XYZ file of C-alpha atoms in Angstrom:
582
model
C -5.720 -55.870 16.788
C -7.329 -57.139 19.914
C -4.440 -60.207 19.644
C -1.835 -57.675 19.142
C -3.021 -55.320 22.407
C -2.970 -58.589 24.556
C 0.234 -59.229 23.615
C 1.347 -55.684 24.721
C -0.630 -56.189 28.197
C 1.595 -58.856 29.093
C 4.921 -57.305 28.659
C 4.377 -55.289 31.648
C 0.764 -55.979 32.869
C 0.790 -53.946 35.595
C 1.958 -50.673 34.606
C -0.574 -50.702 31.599
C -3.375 -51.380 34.645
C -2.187 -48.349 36.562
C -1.932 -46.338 33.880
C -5.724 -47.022 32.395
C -6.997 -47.009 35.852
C -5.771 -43.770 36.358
C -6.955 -42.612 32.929
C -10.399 -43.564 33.938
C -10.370 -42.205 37.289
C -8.861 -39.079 35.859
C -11.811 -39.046 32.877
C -14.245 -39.036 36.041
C -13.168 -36.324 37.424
C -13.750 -34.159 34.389
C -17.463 -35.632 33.463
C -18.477 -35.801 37.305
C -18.589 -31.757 37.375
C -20.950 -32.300 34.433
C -23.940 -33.772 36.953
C -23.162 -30.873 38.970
C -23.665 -28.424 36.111
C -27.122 -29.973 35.890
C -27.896 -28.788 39.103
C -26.775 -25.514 39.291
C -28.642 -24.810 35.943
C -32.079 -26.629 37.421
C -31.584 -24.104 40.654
C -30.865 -21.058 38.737
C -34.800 -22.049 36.908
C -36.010 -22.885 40.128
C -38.870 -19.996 41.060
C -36.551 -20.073 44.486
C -32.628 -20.277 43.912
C -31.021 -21.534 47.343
C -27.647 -19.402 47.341
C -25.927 -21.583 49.880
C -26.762 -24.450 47.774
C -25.380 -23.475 44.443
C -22.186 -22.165 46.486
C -22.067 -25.396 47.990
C -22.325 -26.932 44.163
C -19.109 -24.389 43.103
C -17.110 -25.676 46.164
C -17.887 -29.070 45.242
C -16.597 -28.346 41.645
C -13.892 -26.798 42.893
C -12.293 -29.698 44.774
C -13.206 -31.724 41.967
C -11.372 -29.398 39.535
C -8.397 -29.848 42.144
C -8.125 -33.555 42.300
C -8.553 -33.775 38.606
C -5.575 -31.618 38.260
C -3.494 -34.138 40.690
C -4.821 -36.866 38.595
C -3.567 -35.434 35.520
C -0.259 -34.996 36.756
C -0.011 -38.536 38.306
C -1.492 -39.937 34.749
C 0.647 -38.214 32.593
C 3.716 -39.463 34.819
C 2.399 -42.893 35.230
C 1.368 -42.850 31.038
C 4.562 -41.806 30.167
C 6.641 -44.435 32.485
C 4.367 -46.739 30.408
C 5.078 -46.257 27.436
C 8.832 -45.924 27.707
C 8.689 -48.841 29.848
C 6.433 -51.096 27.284
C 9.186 -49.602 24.339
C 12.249 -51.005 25.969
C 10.773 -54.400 26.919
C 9.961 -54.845 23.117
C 13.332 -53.534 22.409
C 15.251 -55.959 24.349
C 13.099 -58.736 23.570
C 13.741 -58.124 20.174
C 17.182 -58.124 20.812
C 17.632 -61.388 22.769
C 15.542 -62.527 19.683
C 17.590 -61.375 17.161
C 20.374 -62.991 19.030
C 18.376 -66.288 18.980
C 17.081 -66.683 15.778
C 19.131 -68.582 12.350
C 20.947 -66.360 10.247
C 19.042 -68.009 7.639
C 16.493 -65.588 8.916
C 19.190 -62.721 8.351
C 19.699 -63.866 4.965
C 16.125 -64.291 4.003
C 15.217 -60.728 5.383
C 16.736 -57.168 4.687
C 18.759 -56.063 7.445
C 17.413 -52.466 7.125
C 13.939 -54.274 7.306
C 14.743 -55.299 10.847
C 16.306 -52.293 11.902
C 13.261 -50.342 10.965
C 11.058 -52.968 13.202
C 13.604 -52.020 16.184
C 13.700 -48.025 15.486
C 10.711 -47.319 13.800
C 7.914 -49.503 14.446
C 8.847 -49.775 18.103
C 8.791 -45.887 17.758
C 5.681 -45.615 16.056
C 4.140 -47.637 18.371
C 5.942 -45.886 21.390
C 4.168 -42.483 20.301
C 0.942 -43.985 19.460
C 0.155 -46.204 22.082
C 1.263 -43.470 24.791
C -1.608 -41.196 23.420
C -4.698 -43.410 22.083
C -4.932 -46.285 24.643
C -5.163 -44.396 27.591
C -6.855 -41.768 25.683
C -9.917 -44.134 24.581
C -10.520 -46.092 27.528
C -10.990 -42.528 29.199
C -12.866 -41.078 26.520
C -15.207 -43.791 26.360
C -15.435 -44.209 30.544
C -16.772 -40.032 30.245
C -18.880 -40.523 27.507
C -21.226 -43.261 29.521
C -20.768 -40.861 32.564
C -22.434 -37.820 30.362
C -24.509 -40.602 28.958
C -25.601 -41.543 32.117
C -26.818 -37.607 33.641
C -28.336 -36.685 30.207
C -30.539 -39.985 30.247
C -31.490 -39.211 33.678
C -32.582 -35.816 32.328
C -34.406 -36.912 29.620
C -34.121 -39.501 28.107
C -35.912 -38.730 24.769
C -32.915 -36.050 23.872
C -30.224 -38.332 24.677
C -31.484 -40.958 22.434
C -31.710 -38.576 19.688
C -28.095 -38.043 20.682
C -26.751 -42.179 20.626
C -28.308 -42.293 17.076
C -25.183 -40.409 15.641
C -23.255 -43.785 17.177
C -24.097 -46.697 14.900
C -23.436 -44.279 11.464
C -19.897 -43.146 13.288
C -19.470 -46.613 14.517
C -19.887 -47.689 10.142
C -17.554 -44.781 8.633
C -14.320 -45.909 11.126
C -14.552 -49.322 10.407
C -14.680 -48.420 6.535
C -12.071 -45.970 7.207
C -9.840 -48.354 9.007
C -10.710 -51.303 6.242
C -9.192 -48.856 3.709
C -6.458 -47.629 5.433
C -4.816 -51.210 5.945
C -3.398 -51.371 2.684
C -1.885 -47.950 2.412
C -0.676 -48.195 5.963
C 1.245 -51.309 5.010
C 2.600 -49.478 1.711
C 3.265 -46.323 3.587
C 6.084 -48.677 5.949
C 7.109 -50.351 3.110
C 7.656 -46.965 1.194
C 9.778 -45.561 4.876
C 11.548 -48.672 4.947
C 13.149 -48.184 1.261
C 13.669 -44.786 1.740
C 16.214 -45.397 4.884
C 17.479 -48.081 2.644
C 18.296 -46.253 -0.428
C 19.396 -43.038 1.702
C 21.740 -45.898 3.614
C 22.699 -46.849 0.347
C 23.414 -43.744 -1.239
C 25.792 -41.986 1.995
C 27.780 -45.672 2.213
C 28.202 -45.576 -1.979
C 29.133 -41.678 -1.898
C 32.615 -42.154 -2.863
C 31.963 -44.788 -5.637
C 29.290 -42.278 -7.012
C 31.047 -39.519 -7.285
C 34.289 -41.522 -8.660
C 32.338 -42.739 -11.454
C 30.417 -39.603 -11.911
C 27.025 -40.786 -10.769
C 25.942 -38.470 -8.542
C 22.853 -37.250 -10.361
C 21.496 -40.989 -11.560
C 22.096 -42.347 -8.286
C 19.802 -39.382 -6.754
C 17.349 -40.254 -8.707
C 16.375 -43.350 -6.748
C 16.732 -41.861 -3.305
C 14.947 -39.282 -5.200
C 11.997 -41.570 -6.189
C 12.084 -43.140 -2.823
C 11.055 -39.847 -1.286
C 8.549 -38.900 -4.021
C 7.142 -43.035 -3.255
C 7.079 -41.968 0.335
C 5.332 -38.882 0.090
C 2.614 -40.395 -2.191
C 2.210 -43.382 0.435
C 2.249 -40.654 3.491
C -0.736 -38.561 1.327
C -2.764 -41.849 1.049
C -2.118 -42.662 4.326
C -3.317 -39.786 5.818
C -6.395 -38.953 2.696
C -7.853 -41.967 1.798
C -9.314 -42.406 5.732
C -9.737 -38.576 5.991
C -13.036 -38.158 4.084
C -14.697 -40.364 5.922
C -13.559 -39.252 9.393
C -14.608 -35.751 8.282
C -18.099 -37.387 7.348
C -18.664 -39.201 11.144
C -17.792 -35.771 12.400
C -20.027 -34.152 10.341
C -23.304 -37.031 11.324
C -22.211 -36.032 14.774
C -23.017 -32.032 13.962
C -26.152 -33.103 12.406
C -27.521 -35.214 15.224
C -26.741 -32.245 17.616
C -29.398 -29.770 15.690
C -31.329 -32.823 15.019
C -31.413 -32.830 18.670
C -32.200 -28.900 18.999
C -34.995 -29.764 16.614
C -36.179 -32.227 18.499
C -35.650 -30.088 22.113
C -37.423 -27.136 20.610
C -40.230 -29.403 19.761
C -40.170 -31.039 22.972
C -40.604 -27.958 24.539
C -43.463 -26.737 22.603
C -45.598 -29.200 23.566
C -44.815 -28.797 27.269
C -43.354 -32.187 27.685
C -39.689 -30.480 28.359
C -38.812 -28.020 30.758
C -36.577 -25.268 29.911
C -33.696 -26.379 32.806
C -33.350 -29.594 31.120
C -33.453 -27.809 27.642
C -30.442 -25.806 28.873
C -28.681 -28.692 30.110
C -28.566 -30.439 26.986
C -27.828 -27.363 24.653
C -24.924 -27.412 26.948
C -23.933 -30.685 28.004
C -25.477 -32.831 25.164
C -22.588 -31.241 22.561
C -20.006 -32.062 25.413
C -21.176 -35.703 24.999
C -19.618 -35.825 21.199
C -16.250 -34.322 22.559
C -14.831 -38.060 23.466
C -16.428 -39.602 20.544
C -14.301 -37.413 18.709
C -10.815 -37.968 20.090
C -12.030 -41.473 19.582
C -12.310 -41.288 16.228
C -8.712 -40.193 15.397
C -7.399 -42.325 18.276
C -8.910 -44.804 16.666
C -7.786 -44.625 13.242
C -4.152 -44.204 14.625
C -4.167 -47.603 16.802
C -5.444 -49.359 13.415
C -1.742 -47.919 11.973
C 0.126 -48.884 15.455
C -1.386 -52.322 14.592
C 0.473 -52.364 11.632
C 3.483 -51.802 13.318
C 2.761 -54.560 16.261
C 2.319 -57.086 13.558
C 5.858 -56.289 12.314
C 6.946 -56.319 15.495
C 5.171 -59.413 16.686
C 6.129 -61.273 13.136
C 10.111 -60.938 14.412
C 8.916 -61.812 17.735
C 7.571 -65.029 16.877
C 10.086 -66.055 14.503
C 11.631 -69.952 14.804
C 14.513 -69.408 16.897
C 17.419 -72.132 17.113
C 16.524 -75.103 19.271
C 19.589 -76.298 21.534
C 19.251 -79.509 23.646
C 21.744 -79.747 26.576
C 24.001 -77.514 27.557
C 27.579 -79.336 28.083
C 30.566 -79.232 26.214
C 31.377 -82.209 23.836
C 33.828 -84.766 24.802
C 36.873 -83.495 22.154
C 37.488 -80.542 19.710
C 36.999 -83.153 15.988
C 34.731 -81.834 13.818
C 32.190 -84.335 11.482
C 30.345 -83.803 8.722
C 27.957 -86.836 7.629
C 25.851 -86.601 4.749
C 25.145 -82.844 5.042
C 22.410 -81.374 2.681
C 22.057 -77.625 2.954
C 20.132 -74.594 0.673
C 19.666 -71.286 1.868
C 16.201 -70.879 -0.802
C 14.473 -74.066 -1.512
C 15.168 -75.590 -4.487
C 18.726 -74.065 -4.869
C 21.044 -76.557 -3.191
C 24.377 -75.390 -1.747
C 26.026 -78.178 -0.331
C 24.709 -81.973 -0.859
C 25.639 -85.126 0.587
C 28.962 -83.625 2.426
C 31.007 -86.168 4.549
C 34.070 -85.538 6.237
C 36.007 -85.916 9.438
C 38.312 -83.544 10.930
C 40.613 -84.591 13.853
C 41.638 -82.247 16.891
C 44.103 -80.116 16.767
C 44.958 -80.019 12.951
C 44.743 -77.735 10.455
C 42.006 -78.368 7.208
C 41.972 -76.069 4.314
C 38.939 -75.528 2.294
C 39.305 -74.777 -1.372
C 37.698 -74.379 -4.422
C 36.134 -72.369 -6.774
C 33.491 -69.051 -6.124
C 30.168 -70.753 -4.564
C 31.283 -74.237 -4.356
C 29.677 -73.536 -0.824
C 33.343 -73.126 1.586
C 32.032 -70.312 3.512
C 28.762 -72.461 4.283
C 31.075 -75.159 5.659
C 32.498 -72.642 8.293
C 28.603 -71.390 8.609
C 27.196 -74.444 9.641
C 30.546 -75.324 12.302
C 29.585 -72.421 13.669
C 25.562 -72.930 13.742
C 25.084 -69.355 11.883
C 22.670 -72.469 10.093
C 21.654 -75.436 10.610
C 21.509 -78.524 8.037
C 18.556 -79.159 6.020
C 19.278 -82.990 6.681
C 22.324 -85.231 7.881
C 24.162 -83.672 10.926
C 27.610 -81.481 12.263
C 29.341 -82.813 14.816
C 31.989 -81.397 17.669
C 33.633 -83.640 19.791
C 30.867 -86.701 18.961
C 27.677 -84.244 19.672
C 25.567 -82.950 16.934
C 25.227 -79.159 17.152
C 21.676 -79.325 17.308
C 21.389 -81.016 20.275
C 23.736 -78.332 21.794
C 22.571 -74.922 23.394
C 23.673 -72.358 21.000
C 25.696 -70.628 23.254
C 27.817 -73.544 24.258
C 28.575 -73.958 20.200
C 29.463 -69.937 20.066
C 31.831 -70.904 22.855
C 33.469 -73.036 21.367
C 34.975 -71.356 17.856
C 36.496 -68.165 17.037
C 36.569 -66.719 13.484
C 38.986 -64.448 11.704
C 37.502 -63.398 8.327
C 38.605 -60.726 5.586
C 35.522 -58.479 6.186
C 36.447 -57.761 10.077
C 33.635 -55.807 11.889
C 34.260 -53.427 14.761
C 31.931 -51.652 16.473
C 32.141 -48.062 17.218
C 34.336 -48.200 20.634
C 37.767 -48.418 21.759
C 40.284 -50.633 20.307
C 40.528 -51.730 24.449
C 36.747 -52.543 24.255
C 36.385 -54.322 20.588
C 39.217 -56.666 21.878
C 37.109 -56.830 24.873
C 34.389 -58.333 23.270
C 35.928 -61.947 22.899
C 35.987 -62.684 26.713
C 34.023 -59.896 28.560
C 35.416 -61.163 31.798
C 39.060 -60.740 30.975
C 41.356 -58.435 32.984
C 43.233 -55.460 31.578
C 46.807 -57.383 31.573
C 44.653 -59.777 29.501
C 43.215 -57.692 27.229
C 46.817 -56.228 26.910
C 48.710 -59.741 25.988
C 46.332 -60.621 23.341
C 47.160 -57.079 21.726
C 50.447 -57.733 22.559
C 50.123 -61.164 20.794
C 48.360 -60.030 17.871
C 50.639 -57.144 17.090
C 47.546 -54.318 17.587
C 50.145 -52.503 20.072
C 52.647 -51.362 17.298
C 49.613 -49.167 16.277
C 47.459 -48.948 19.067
C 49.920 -46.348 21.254
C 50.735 -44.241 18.391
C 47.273 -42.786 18.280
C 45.840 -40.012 20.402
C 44.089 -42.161 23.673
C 46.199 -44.799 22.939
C 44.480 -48.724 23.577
C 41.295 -46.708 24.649
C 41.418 -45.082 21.069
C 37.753 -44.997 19.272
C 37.822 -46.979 15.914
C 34.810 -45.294 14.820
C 31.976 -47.152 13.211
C 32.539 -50.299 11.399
C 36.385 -49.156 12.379
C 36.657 -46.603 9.486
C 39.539 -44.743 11.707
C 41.629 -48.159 11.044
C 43.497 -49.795 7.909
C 42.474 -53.051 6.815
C 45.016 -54.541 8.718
C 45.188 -53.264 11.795
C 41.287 -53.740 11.788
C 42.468 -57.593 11.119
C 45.145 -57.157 14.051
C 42.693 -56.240 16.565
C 40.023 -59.452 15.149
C 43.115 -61.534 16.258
C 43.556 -60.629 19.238
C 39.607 -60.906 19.940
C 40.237 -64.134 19.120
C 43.228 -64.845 21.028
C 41.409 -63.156 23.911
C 38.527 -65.804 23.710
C 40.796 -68.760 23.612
C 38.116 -70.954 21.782
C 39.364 -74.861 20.846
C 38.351 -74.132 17.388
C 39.520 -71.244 14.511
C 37.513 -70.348 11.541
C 39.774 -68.913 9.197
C 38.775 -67.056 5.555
C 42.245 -66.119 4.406
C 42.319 -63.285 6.408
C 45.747 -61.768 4.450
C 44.401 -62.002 0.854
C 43.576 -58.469 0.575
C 46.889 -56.978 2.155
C 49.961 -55.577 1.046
C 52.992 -57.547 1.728
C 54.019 -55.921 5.289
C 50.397 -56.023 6.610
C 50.328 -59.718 5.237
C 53.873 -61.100 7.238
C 52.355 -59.350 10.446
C 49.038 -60.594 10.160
C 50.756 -64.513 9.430
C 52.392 -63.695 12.829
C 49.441 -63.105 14.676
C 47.387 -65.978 12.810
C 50.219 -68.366 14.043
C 49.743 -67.358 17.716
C 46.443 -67.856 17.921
C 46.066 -71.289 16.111
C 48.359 -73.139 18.694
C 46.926 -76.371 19.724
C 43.673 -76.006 18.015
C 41.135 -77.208 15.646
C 42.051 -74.608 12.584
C 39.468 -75.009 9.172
C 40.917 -72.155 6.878
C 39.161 -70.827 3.662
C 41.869 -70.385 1.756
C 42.555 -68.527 -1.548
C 46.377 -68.564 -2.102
C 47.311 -72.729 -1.970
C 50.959 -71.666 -1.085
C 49.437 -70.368 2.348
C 48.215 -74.332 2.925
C 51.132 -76.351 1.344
C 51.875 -77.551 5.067
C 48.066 -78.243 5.798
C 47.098 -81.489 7.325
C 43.618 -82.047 5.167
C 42.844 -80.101 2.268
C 39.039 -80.577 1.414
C 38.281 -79.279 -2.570
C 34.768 -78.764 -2.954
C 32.986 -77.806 -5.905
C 29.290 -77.465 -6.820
C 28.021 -77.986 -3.361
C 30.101 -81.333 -3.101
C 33.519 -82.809 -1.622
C 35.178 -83.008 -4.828
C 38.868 -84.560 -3.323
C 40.497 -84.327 -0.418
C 43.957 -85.313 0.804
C 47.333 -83.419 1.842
C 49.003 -80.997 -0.680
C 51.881 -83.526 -2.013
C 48.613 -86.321 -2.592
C 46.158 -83.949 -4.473
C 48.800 -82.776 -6.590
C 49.656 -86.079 -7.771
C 46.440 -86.453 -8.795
C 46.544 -84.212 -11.160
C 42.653 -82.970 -10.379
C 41.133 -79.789 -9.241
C 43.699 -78.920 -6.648
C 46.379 -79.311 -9.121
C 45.021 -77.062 -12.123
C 44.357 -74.567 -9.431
C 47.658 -74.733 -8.340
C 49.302 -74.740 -11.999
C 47.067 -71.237 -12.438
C 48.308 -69.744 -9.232
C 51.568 -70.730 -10.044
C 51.956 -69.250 -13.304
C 49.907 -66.014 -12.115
C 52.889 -65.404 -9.758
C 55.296 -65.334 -12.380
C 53.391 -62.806 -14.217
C 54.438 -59.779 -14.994
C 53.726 -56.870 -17.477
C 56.266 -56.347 -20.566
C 58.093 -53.306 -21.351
C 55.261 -52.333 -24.285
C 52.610 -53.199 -21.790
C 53.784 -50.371 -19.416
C 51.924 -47.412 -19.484
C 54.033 -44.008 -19.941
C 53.130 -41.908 -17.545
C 55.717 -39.047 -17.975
């Protein structure tokens, strides 16, 4: 914990100074009165009260009482701009690291996982750490002030009193020891619960389609009943024992009225300093106390600053220097890849791709095409051999000037919940308007875009659910075209669209691949008949390769593939086949 606290000090040193400083200062203005107390009570059981001096004691507690309460404000303020402050740092850091790190790390991780670090654990942490840090350092700071006028007083009594501390001191660390676990499941248990409620809205309309509404409850269902169990042993299994240190606490109190009385019996005690400690000596317990479940709740924040540290400190991807390659060809030489070990995806790939031409990649589900594109792209990086643009191996380039470098059009398009203007926007944030325009223009998103109510500046809504397929594939375009990149990732973008969307989104897909390096996925061979490499892969491995007229004359993979597709499109059902619908 003390690892994970230093790590939170440095994010904005500081402000976390300030803000304990003033919880100290503000902690000794509320146990200072407490010496003052003493002395009123002593002259009240003096055989001689001076009035002037206990009104002089009152004043003095009265200014004090009005600088604490301008210390309160300031540390509340200064607390609060903390926290918030110490919340967004994380947040952004985690975000430039997310932005950093492989997607192998994507892949290897649930996505709703990470989102919960961002949200939730950042969150728990926000509300935690605003009330417990500040809190203890204070509470401890008054309790050796107390400490301090009650030893002075008698010393006897207050020792009596500091024997409570190494029995409390036992039951929280066997509280927080038990609580680690069931913290850790009780995260776990949120984490699948926003997952399977995620889950259940997104699948709504295939549940109810196939009539599943009441099974597929029943495991958001469980998911709550999980998290409720994990929040009750969150929240009991510690509880006992913090009920126990508070109860040790009570005891050493009439221990210590025991011991008072006794005291004062034998004449070794006089009744002001009795008074003073059936008084003040309970008021010692009161920080011990808000230490106990402040406490208790950083061990759970801890928790949360390991996940949050964890993404933190993942491996991001090393780049070397950042210039751009001399040339847009693209190399592959003796590329070994696996997303989990042991379960290869592409081995010993070689291939060369010259500047400016177009290379399909074909082949059957999983023969690895989409990794191809992945690792052009750096979304990866080889397990061994190397990727090269332009002569340079991508590893030895800063990721950035890679991203730079390629634009992708795939089937599943993602848009994010803006204007069709601003999604466009996204490929070149520095473009003008009349830019932004042409490459709508270009890509056709215009013959849409100004038939709906704001026009270009039109929400899409999220993941663009206010758009068709293709016009969501319209507006990828012209992201693309917008960013101008020397090389275009293409899977088939057209092979889910009807025959109109498909001619339109052909049109677009042949304005942006001017003059570049084009690798296209592709799914329908007739789409790549003119293509100036065809690479066939299968099982992880460059199976043939050669132009359309050569790989059919082989009479290999290409060409059976081909045969199928060819005979598919001359399918058709026959007249008994037809269903009778009237």
């Amino acid at each position: 914990m003390i690892q994970n606290l230093r790590y939170i000090f440095k994010a904005a040193p500081a402000l976390v100074r300030k803000s304990i400083l003033l919880e100290c200062l503000h902690s000794m203005f509320v146990a200072v009165p407490t010496g003052f107390l003493l002395l009123i009570i002593q002259e009240l059981f003096s055989p001689n009260p001076h009035q002037q001096r206990l009104w002089s004691y009152v004043a003095i507690m009265t200014g004090l009482l009005l600088i604490q309460l301008f210390v309160s404000v300031k540390t509340f303020v200064v607390s609060n701009k903390m926290t918030y402050t110490l919340s967004t740092v994380l947040r952004v850091k985690l975000g430039q690291q997310l932005q950093k790190i492989s997607m192998g790390a994507f892949k290897q991780r649930d996505p709703g996982d990470l989102a919960s670090v961002v949200l939730q654990d950042v969150a728990n942490f926000e509300l935690i750490f605003g009330h417990t840090v500040g809190g203890l350092a204070a509470a401890c700071f008054a309790f050796v002030i107390v400490s301090v006028f009650l030893f002075i007083t008698d010393w006897r009594l207050a020792l009596v009193l500091w024997l409570a501390l190494p029995l409390v001191w036992l039951l929280t660390q066997v509280a927080t020891w038990l609580m680690q676990r069931p913290g850790v499941k009780h995260i776990e248990a949120r984490n699948a619960t926003g997952a399977r409620f995620l889950e259940y809205v997104t699948g709504i309309r295939h549940i109810k389609s196939y009539g599943m509404t009441g099974d597929r409850f029943s495991t958001l269902q469980q998911a709550l009943d999980d998290f409720r169990r994990a929040s009750i042993r969150t929240e009991g299994i510690p509880g006992p024992f913090m009920l126990l240190a508070a109860a040790v606490l009570e005891a050493c109190f009439l221990v210590m009225i025991l011991a008072g009385a006794h005291f004062f019996a034998g004449g070794s005690l006089s009744i002001p300093a009795l008074v003073a400690f059936l008084i003040m000596g309970y008021r010692l317990y009161e920080p011990i106390k808000i230490v106990l479940v402040d406490y208790t709740l950083l061990r759970y924040m801890n928790i949360s600053m390991g996940r949050i540290i964890e993404v933190l400190e993942t491996p991001v991807q090393q780049g070397g220097r950042a210039w751009h390659p001399a040339g847009h060809h693209i190399c592959f030489e003796r590329v070994n890849f696996s997303y989990l070990p042991g379960q290869p995806v592409l081995q010993d790939v070689s291939f060369h791709i010259p500047e400016k031409t177009l290379t399909a990649l074909v082949g059957p589900s999983g023969s690895g095409k989409t990794t191809v594109t992945s690792l052009i792209a750096r979304f990866w990086d080889a397990d061994s051999g190397s990727v090269k643009i332009g002569g340079a191996d991508v590893r030895d380039m800063e990721p950035a000037t890679v991203y730079s470098l390629i634009s992708e059009v795939f089937q599943e398009v993602y848009l994010f919940d803006d204007t069709i203007y601003n999604n466009i926007r996204y490929g070149n944030p520095q473009a003008t308007y009349e830019q932004v325009i042409d490459a709508a223009d270009r890509a056709l998103v215009m013959e849409f875009a100004w038939e709906m109510p704001d026009g270009i500046n039109s929400r899409v809504g999220e993941n663009g659910n206010r758009l068709s397929g293709g016009q969501k594939q319209r507006i990828s375009i012209a992201r693309a075209l917008l960013k101008n990149a020397p090389i275009v990732l293409l899977d088939e973008a057209t092979a889910s669209l009807d025959p109109e969307n498909e001619v339109q989104i052909q049109q677009a897909i042949q304005q942006l691949v001017k003059e570049k390096t084009v690798i296209v996925i592709a799914h329908k061979l007739s789409t790549i008949v003119r293509a100036d490499q065809i690479l066939v892969l299968k099982d992880g491995r460059i199976h043939e390769s050669g132009n359309h007229a050569m790989l059919l004359e082989n009479k290999g993979l290409y060409a059976r593939l081909w045969d199928i597709q060819q005979r598919a499109g001359g399918w058709k059902l026959s007249q008994e086949e037809v269903p009778q619908v009237l």
